[in-house]
Amino acid sequence: MDGTTAYLAAGCLVGVVVAGLTLRWWRDRSAAARRQQERYGGNRRDPSRIEVGDIVEIGDAAYSVRGSIRLVEGEWRWAEHLLDDRDEHGGRRRLSVAESPAFELVLWESVPRDAAVTPGAPEVESGGRRYSWHESGQARYTASGATDLTPSGTMRYHDYRAPGGARLTFEAYGEAGWAMARGERLDGAGVTVHPQNGS
């Protein structure tokens, strides 16, 4: 076999390998898209696309989304959707949906702030649990719907975690003081979103 033939044979082999890898990537991508469609098809919406007016079912409870706050801090993106549950909880529940760097759903409930608890401390106690500091920062936000916030601005936060997945956060929007909320991470399978327009 001369040099030219060897180069042609090697080129053909590389072409076959690249074509095979491309086909496999396309099939995997198509399968993932089908799984996403099956999970959120019909009258269900992907939780990362929740809009004001949508109905969110969490377990046996259903809530309408009365307002949404979308936040960005560097590569991190997440949303806080305010749930209209004033009959039971005074309108204090919200669902956070982290889009990047990892997908995560957390159901939060506002709690009265204990003046003895200092945001930013290495550890805090609330509701009989001890929480350890996880992260702090400042994000830009845009708000829509009934949020009682300006359309855009900044939000500061201190996040804490406890064993078992419990969360605690302190948030301050604009010049407002610190508000406190406790949260529990949710399994996405237990959350169903129904679009307001049925599409």
Short mmCIF file of C-alpha atoms in Angstrom, two decimals:
data_model
loop_
_atom_site.label_atom_id
_atom_site.label_comp_id
_atom_site.label_asym_id
_atom_site.label_seq_id
_atom_site.Cartn_x
_atom_site.Cartn_y
_atom_site.Cartn_z
CA MET A 1 0.00 0.00 0.00
CA ASP A 2 1.56 3.32 -1.02
CA GLY A 3 1.44 6.52 1.03
CA THR A 4 -1.48 8.04 -0.86
CA THR A 5 -3.63 4.96 -0.42
CA ALA A 6 -2.76 4.79 3.27
CA TYR A 7 -3.77 8.45 3.75
CA LEU A 8 -7.04 7.86 1.90
CA ALA A 9 -7.79 4.78 4.00
CA ALA A 10 -7.02 6.67 7.22
CA GLY A 11 -9.18 9.58 6.07
CA CYS A 12 -12.08 7.27 5.31
CA LEU A 13 -11.72 5.62 8.72
CA VAL A 14 -11.73 9.00 10.49
CA GLY A 15 -14.78 10.02 8.44
CA VAL A 16 -16.66 6.87 9.44
CA VAL A 17 -15.80 7.39 13.14
CA VAL A 18 -16.89 11.06 13.06
CA ALA A 19 -20.12 10.15 11.27
CA GLY A 20 -20.81 7.44 13.85
CA LEU A 21 -20.20 9.80 16.77
CA THR A 22 -22.36 12.49 15.17
CA LEU A 23 -25.20 10.02 14.65
CA ARG A 24 -24.94 8.82 18.25
CA TRP A 25 -24.97 12.43 19.54
CA TRP A 26 -28.03 13.20 17.41
CA ARG A 27 -29.87 10.10 18.66
CA ASP A 28 -29.05 10.91 22.32
CA ARG A 29 -30.18 14.50 21.82
CA SER A 30 -33.41 13.40 20.13
CA ALA A 31 -34.10 10.88 22.91
CA ALA A 32 -33.55 13.56 25.56
CA ALA A 33 -35.92 15.89 23.72
CA ARG A 34 -38.55 13.14 23.55
CA ARG A 35 -38.20 12.45 27.28
CA GLN A 36 -38.59 16.19 27.99
CA GLN A 37 -41.69 16.32 25.77
CA GLU A 38 -43.19 13.26 27.45
CA ARG A 39 -42.56 14.73 30.89
CA TYR A 40 -43.84 18.25 30.18
CA GLY A 41 -45.98 17.65 27.09
CA GLY A 42 -49.70 18.19 26.79
CA ASN A 43 -50.91 20.80 29.24
CA ARG A 44 -47.76 20.74 31.39
CA ARG A 45 -44.94 23.26 31.40
CA ASP A 46 -41.25 22.81 32.17
CA PRO A 47 -40.69 24.34 35.68
CA SER A 48 -37.82 26.43 34.29
CA ARG A 49 -40.39 28.25 32.11
CA ILE A 50 -42.98 29.13 34.79
CA GLU A 51 -44.89 32.36 34.07
CA VAL A 52 -47.21 34.58 36.09
CA GLY A 53 -50.69 33.06 36.12
CA ASP A 54 -49.54 29.45 35.76
CA ILE A 55 -50.88 26.87 38.21
CA VAL A 56 -48.23 24.93 40.14
CA GLU A 57 -49.13 21.64 41.81
CA ILE A 58 -46.80 20.56 44.61
CA GLY A 59 -47.90 17.27 46.08
CA ASP A 60 -51.63 17.58 46.77
CA ALA A 61 -51.67 21.40 46.83
CA ALA A 62 -52.21 23.74 43.86
CA TYR A 63 -51.12 27.38 43.73
CA SER A 64 -51.37 30.13 41.14
CA VAL A 65 -48.22 32.13 40.43
CA ARG A 66 -48.97 35.75 41.32
CA GLY A 67 -45.50 37.14 40.66
CA SER A 68 -42.06 36.13 39.44
CA ILE A 69 -38.59 37.46 40.21
CA ARG A 70 -35.76 36.43 37.88
CA LEU A 71 -32.23 36.80 39.22
CA VAL A 72 -28.75 36.74 37.71
CA GLU A 73 -25.40 36.67 39.47
CA GLY A 74 -22.49 35.89 37.17
CA GLU A 75 -23.14 32.45 35.68
CA TRP A 76 -25.88 31.73 38.23
CA ARG A 77 -29.51 32.15 37.13
CA TRP A 78 -32.59 31.41 39.16
CA ALA A 79 -36.19 32.52 39.64
CA GLU A 80 -38.44 33.04 42.65
CA HIS A 81 -42.13 32.44 41.88
CA LEU A 82 -44.54 33.86 44.47
CA LEU A 83 -47.40 31.45 45.12
CA ASP A 84 -50.88 32.76 45.84
CA ASP A 85 -51.75 30.77 48.96
CA ARG A 86 -53.02 33.54 51.18
CA ASP A 87 -55.94 31.45 52.45
CA GLU A 88 -53.59 29.13 54.33
CA HIS A 89 -50.20 30.80 54.62
CA GLY A 90 -50.77 34.52 54.12
CA GLY A 91 -49.28 34.49 50.64
CA ARG A 92 -45.82 33.72 52.01
CA ARG A 93 -44.81 30.66 50.01
CA ARG A 94 -42.60 30.73 46.93
CA LEU A 95 -40.95 28.26 44.62
CA SER A 96 -37.35 28.87 43.59
CA VAL A 97 -36.15 27.35 40.33
CA ALA A 98 -32.39 27.35 39.78
CA GLU A 99 -31.50 27.02 36.11
CA SER A 100 -27.71 27.15 36.27
CA PRO A 101 -25.23 25.85 37.04
CA ALA A 102 -27.55 23.04 38.25
CA PHE A 103 -31.34 22.57 38.11
CA GLU A 104 -32.95 22.71 41.55
CA LEU A 105 -36.43 23.30 42.99
CA VAL A 106 -36.94 24.59 46.55
CA LEU A 107 -40.25 25.43 48.25
CA TRP A 108 -39.80 28.34 50.66
CA GLU A 109 -42.02 29.71 53.41
CA SER A 110 -41.42 33.11 54.95
CA VAL A 111 -40.95 33.12 58.72
CA PRO A 112 -40.72 36.00 61.18
CA ARG A 113 -37.17 37.24 61.53
CA ASP A 114 -35.57 36.54 64.90
CA ALA A 115 -33.67 39.68 65.88
CA ALA A 116 -31.07 37.49 67.62
CA VAL A 117 -30.20 35.77 64.32
CA THR A 118 -27.48 37.58 62.37
CA PRO A 119 -27.41 37.20 58.58
CA GLY A 120 -23.90 36.21 57.51
CA ALA A 121 -22.96 34.43 60.74
CA PRO A 122 -21.18 31.06 60.32
CA GLU A 123 -24.10 29.23 61.97
CA VAL A 124 -27.66 30.19 62.88
CA GLU A 125 -30.52 28.46 64.69
CA SER A 126 -34.15 28.64 63.58
CA GLY A 127 -37.17 26.44 64.21
CA GLY A 128 -35.14 24.03 66.34
CA ARG A 129 -32.52 23.42 63.64
CA ARG A 130 -28.93 24.54 63.34
CA TYR A 131 -27.97 25.81 59.89
CA SER A 132 -24.46 26.31 58.52
CA TRP A 133 -23.52 29.14 56.16
CA HIS A 134 -23.46 28.05 52.50
CA GLU A 135 -23.03 31.19 50.38
CA SER A 136 -23.66 34.93 50.19
CA GLY A 137 -23.87 37.36 47.32
CA GLN A 138 -25.72 40.04 45.42
CA ALA A 139 -27.81 39.52 42.28
CA ARG A 140 -29.62 41.68 39.75
CA TYR A 141 -33.34 41.03 39.43
CA THR A 142 -36.31 41.76 37.18
CA ALA A 143 -39.82 41.39 38.58
CA SER A 144 -43.21 40.78 36.96
CA GLY A 145 -46.69 40.35 38.35
CA ALA A 146 -47.64 41.10 41.97
CA THR A 147 -44.29 41.21 43.80
CA ASP A 148 -44.41 44.60 45.59
CA LEU A 149 -40.96 45.30 44.09
CA THR A 150 -39.69 47.81 41.55
CA PRO A 151 -39.44 46.28 38.04
CA SER A 152 -35.67 45.80 38.45
CA GLY A 153 -32.94 46.24 41.02
CA THR A 154 -30.56 44.33 43.26
CA MET A 155 -30.99 41.68 45.93
CA ARG A 156 -28.52 40.66 48.64
CA TYR A 157 -28.66 37.22 50.25
CA HIS A 158 -27.12 34.85 52.78
CA ASP A 159 -27.96 31.15 52.30
CA TYR A 160 -27.70 28.39 54.91
CA ARG A 161 -28.19 24.62 54.90
CA ALA A 162 -28.90 21.97 57.51
CA PRO A 163 -28.57 18.17 57.40
CA GLY A 164 -31.36 16.49 55.45
CA GLY A 165 -31.66 19.20 52.79
CA ALA A 166 -33.30 21.93 54.90
CA ARG A 167 -32.56 25.48 53.75
CA LEU A 168 -32.63 28.90 55.35
CA THR A 169 -32.17 32.21 53.57
CA PHE A 170 -31.96 35.91 54.33
CA GLU A 171 -32.82 38.24 51.46
CA ALA A 172 -32.90 42.02 51.13
CA TYR A 173 -34.28 43.66 47.98
CA GLY A 174 -33.07 47.17 47.24
CA GLU A 175 -32.89 49.19 50.44
CA ALA A 176 -35.35 46.96 52.33
CA GLY A 177 -34.33 45.13 55.48
CA TRP A 178 -33.60 41.44 55.75
CA ALA A 179 -36.45 38.93 55.28
CA MET A 180 -36.06 35.31 56.35
CA ALA A 181 -37.46 32.09 54.87
CA ARG A 182 -37.08 28.36 55.46
CA GLY A 183 -37.04 25.95 52.53
CA GLU A 184 -37.10 22.30 51.54
CA ARG A 185 -35.66 20.91 48.32
CA LEU A 186 -38.26 19.26 46.06
CA ASP A 187 -38.14 16.29 43.74
CA GLY A 188 -39.08 17.55 40.28
CA ALA A 189 -41.38 14.55 39.82
CA GLY A 190 -43.64 15.96 42.54
CA VAL A 191 -44.07 19.35 40.82
CA THR A 192 -46.52 19.86 37.94
CA VAL A 193 -46.93 23.19 36.13
CA HIS A 194 -50.08 24.00 34.14
CA PRO A 195 -49.74 26.96 31.76
CA GLN A 196 -52.22 29.82 32.22
CA ASN A 197 -53.18 29.69 28.54
CA GLY A 198 -53.32 25.89 28.34
CA SER A 199 -50.51 25.72 25.79
#
